[in-house]
PDB file of C-alpha atoms in Angstrom:
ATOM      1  CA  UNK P   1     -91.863  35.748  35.986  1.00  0.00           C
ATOM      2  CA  UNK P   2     -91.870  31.596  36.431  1.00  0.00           C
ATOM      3  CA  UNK P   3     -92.650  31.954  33.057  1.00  0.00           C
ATOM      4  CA  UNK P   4     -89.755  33.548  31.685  1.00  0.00           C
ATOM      5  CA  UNK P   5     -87.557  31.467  33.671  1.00  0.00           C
ATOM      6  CA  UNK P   6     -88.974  28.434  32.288  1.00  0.00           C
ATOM      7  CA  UNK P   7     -88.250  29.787  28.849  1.00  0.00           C
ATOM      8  CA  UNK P   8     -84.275  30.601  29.656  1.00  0.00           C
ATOM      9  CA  UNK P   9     -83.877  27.358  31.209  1.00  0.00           C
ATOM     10  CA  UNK P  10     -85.894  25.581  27.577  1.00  0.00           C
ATOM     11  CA  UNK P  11     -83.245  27.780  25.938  1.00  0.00           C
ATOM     12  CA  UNK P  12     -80.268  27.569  27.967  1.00  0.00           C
ATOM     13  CA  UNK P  13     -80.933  23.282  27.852  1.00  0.00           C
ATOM     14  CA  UNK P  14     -80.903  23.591  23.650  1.00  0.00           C
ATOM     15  CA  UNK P  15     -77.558  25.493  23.801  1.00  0.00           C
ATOM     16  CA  UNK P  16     -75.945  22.839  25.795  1.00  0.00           C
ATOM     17  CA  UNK P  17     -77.028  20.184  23.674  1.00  0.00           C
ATOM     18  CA  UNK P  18     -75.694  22.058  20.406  1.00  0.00           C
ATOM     19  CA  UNK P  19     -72.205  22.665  22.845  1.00  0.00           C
ATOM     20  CA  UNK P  20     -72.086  19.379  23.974  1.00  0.00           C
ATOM     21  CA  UNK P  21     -69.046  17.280  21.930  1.00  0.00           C
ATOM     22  CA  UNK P  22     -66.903  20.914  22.655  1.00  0.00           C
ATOM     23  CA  UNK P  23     -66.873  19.768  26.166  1.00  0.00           C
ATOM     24  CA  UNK P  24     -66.684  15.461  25.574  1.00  0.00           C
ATOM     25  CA  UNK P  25     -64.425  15.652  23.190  1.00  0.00           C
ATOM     26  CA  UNK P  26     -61.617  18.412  23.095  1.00  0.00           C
ATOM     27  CA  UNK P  27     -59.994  20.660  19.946  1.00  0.00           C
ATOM     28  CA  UNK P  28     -56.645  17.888  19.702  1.00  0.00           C
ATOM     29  CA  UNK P  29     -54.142  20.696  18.510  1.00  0.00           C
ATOM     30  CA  UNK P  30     -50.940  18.648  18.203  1.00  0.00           C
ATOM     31  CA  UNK P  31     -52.934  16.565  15.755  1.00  0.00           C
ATOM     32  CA  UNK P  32     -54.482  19.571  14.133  1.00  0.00           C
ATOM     33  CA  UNK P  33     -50.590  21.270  13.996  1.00  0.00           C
ATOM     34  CA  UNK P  34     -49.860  18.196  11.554  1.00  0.00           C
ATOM     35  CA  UNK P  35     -52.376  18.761   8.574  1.00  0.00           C
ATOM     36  CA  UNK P  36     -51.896  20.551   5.682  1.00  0.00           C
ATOM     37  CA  UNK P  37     -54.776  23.404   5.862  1.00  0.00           C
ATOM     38  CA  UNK P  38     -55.341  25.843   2.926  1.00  0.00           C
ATOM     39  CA  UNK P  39     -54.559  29.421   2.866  1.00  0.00           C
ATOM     40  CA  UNK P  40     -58.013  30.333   3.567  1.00  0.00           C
ATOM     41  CA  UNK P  41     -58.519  28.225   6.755  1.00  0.00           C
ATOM     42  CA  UNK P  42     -59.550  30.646  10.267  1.00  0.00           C
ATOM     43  CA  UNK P  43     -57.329  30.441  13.058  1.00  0.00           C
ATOM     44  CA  UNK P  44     -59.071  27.879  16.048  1.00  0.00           C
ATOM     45  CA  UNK P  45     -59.941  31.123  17.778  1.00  0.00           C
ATOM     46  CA  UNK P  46     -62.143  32.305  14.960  1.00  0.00           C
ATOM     47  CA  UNK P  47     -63.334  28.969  14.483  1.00  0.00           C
ATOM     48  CA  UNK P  48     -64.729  28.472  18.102  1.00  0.00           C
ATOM     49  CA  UNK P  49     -66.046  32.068  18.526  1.00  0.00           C
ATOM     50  CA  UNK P  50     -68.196  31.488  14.880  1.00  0.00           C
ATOM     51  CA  UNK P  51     -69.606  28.142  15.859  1.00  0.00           C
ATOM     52  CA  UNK P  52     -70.255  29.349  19.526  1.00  0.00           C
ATOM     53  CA  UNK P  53     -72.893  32.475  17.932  1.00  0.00           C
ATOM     54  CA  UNK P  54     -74.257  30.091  15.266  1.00  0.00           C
ATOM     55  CA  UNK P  55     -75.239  27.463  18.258  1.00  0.00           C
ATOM     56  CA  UNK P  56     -76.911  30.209  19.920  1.00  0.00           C
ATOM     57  CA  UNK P  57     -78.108  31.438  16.737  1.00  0.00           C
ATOM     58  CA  UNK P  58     -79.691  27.668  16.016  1.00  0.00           C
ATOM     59  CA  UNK P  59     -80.524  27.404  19.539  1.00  0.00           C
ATOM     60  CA  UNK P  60     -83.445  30.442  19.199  1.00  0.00           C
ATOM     61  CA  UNK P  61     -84.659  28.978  16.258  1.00  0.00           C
ATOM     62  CA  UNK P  62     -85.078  25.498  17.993  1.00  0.00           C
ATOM     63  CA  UNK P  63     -86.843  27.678  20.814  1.00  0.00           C
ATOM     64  CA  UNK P  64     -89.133  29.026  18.605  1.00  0.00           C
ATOM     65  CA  UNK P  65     -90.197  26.172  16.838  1.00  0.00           C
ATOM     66  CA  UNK P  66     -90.615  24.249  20.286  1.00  0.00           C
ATOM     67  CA  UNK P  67     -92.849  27.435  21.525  1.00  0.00           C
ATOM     68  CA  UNK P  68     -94.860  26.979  18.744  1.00  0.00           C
ATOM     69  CA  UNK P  69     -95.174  23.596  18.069  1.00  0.00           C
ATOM     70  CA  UNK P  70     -95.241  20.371  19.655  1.00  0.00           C
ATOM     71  CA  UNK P  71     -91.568  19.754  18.379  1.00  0.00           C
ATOM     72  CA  UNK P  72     -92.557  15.404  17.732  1.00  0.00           C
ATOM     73  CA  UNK P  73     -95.753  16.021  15.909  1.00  0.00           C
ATOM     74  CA  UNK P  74     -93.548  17.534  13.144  1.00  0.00           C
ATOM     75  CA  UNK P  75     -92.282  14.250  12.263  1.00  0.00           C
ATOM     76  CA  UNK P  76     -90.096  15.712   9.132  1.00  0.00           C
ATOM     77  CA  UNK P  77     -88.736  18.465  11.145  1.00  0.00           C
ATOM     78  CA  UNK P  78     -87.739  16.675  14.093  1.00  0.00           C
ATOM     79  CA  UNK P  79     -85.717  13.652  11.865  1.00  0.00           C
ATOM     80  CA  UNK P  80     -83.883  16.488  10.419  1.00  0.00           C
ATOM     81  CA  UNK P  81     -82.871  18.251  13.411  1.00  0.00           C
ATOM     82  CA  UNK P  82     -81.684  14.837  15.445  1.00  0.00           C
ATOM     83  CA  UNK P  83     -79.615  14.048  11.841  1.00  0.00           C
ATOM     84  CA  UNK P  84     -78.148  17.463  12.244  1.00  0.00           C
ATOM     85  CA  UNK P  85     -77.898  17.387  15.286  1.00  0.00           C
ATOM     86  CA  UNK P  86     -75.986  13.569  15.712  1.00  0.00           C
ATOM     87  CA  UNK P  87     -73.689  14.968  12.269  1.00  0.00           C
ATOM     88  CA  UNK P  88     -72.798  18.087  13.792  1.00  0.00           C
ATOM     89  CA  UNK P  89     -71.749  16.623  16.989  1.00  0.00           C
ATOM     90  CA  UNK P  90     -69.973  13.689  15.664  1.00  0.00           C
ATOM     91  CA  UNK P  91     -67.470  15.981  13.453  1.00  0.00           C
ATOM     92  CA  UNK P  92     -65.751  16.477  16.593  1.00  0.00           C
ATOM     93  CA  UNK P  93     -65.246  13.172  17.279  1.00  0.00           C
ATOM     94  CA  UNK P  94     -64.373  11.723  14.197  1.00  0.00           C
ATOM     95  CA  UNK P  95     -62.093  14.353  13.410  1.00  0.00           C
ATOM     96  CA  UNK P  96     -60.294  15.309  16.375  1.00  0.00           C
ATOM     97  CA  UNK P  97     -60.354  12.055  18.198  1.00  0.00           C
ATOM     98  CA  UNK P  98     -60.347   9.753  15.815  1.00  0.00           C
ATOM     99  CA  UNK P  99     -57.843  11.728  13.534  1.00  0.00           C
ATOM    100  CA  UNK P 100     -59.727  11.097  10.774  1.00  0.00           C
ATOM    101  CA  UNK P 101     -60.091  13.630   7.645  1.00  0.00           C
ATOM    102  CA  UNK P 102     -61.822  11.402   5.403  1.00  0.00           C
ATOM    103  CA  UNK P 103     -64.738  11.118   8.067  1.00  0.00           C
ATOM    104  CA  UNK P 104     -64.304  14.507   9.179  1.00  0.00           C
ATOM    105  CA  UNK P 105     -65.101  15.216   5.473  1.00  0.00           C
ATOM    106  CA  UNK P 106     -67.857  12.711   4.985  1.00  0.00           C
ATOM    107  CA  UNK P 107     -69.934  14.369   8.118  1.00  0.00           C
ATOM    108  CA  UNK P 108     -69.445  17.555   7.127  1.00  0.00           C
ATOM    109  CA  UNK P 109     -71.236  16.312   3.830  1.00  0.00           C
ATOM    110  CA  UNK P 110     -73.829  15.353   5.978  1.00  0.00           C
ATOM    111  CA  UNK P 111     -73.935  18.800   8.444  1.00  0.00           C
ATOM    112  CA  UNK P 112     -74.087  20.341   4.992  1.00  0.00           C
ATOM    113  CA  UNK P 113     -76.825  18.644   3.240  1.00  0.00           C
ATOM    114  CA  UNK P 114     -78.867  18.564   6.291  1.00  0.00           C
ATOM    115  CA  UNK P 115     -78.842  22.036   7.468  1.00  0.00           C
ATOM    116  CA  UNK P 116     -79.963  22.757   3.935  1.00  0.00           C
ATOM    117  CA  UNK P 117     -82.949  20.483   4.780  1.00  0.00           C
ATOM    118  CA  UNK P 118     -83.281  21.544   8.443  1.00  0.00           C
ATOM    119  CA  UNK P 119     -83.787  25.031   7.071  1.00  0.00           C
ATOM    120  CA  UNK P 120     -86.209  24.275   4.179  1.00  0.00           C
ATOM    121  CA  UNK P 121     -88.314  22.386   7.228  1.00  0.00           C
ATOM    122  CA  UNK P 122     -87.993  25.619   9.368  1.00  0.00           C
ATOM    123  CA  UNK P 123     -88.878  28.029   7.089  1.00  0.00           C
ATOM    124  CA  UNK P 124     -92.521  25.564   6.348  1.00  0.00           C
ATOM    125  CA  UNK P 125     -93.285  25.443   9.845  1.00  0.00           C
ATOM    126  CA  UNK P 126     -91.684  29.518  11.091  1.00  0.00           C
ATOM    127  CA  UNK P 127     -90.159  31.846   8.220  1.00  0.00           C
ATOM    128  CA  UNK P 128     -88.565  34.275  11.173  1.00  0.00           C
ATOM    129  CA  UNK P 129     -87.243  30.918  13.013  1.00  0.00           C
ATOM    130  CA  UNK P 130     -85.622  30.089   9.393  1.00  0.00           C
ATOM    131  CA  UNK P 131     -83.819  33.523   9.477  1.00  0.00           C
ATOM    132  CA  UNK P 132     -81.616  32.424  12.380  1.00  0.00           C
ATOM    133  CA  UNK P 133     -80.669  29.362  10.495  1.00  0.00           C
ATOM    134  CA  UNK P 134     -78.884  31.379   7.287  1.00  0.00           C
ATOM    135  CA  UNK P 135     -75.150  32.330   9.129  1.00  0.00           C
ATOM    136  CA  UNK P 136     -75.377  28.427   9.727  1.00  0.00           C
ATOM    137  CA  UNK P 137     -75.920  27.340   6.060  1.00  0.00           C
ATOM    138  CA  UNK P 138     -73.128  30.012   5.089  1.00  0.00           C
ATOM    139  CA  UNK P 139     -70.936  28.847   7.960  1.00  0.00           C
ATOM    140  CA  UNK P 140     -71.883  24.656   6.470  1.00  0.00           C
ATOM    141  CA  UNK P 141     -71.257  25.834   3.046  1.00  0.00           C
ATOM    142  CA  UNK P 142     -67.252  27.535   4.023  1.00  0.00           C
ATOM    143  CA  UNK P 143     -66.880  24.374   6.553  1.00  0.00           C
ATOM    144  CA  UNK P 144     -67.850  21.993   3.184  1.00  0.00           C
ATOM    145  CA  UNK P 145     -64.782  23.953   1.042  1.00  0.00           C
ATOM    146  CA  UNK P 146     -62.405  23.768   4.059  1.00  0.00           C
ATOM    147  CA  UNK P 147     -62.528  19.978   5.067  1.00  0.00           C
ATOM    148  CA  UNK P 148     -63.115  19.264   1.005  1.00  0.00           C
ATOM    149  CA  UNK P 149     -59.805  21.133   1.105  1.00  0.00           C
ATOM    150  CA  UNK P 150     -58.295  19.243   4.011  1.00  0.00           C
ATOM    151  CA  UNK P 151     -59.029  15.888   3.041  1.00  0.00           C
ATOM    152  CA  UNK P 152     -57.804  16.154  -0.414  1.00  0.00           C
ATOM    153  CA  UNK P 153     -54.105  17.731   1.284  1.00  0.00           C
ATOM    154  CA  UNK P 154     -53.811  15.023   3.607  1.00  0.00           C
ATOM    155  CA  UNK P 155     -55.224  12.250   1.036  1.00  0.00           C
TER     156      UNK P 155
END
């Protein structure tokens, strides 16, 4: 039983990392009222309810790899995820607080290109772990189109 609590609290500790600029740095809507989005782009509900599952979803991978691995001896691995990790969680911030689409753009180039990586790592070390890692590489790949999109409107 300790055991299993052990392992919800490992998991539950990931999750809040991966949720952690939502609650530092909050969606600014008046500033996001006053770009020009594309036709295709979600509403904000959407947009929180998709990244909320794929941080879970990236969260049980994480778990798996750590339950399987000591997490620092995969050196390659490891500098991937904390790249991610630091891109992912500085979109917020550069976009919403700094009101900056240009940056927002240039760090979702970076989310993009290194979830690409951060899966190719995951699927060496766990193939399963990889699997929860594809809605997150679809997700990077739509997010890539939209602030391509958003930049070039508000240029």
């Amino acid at each position: 039983m300790k055991k299993y609590i052990k392992d919800i609290l490992l998991f539950l500790l990931i999750l809040l990392f991966w949720l952690l600029s939502g609650f530092i740095f909050k969606f600014n809507k008046e500033y996001y009222d006053l770009l020009t989005l594309p036709s295709f782009t979600l509403s904000g509900k959407y947009i929180s309810i998709i990244w909320f599952i794929i941080y879970i979803l990236i969260s049980i991978s994480i778990f798996i790899i750590i339950k399987k691995y000591n997490l620092f001896k995969q050196k390659d691995y490891y500098y991937i995820l904390v790249t991610n990790y630091l891109a992912n969680q500085l979109f917020t911030y550069v976009f919403f607080y700094l009101m900056s689409p240009f940056l927002g753009f240039i760090i979702t180039v970076i989310v993009f290109i290194s979830s690409i990586f951060l899966f190719i790592e995951t699927k060496k070390l766990n193939k399963k772990s990889s699997y929860f890692l594809i809605p997150y590489l679809i997700y990077n790949t739509y997010a890539l189109i939209l602030m391509t999109s958003v930049y070039l409107l508000n240029f």
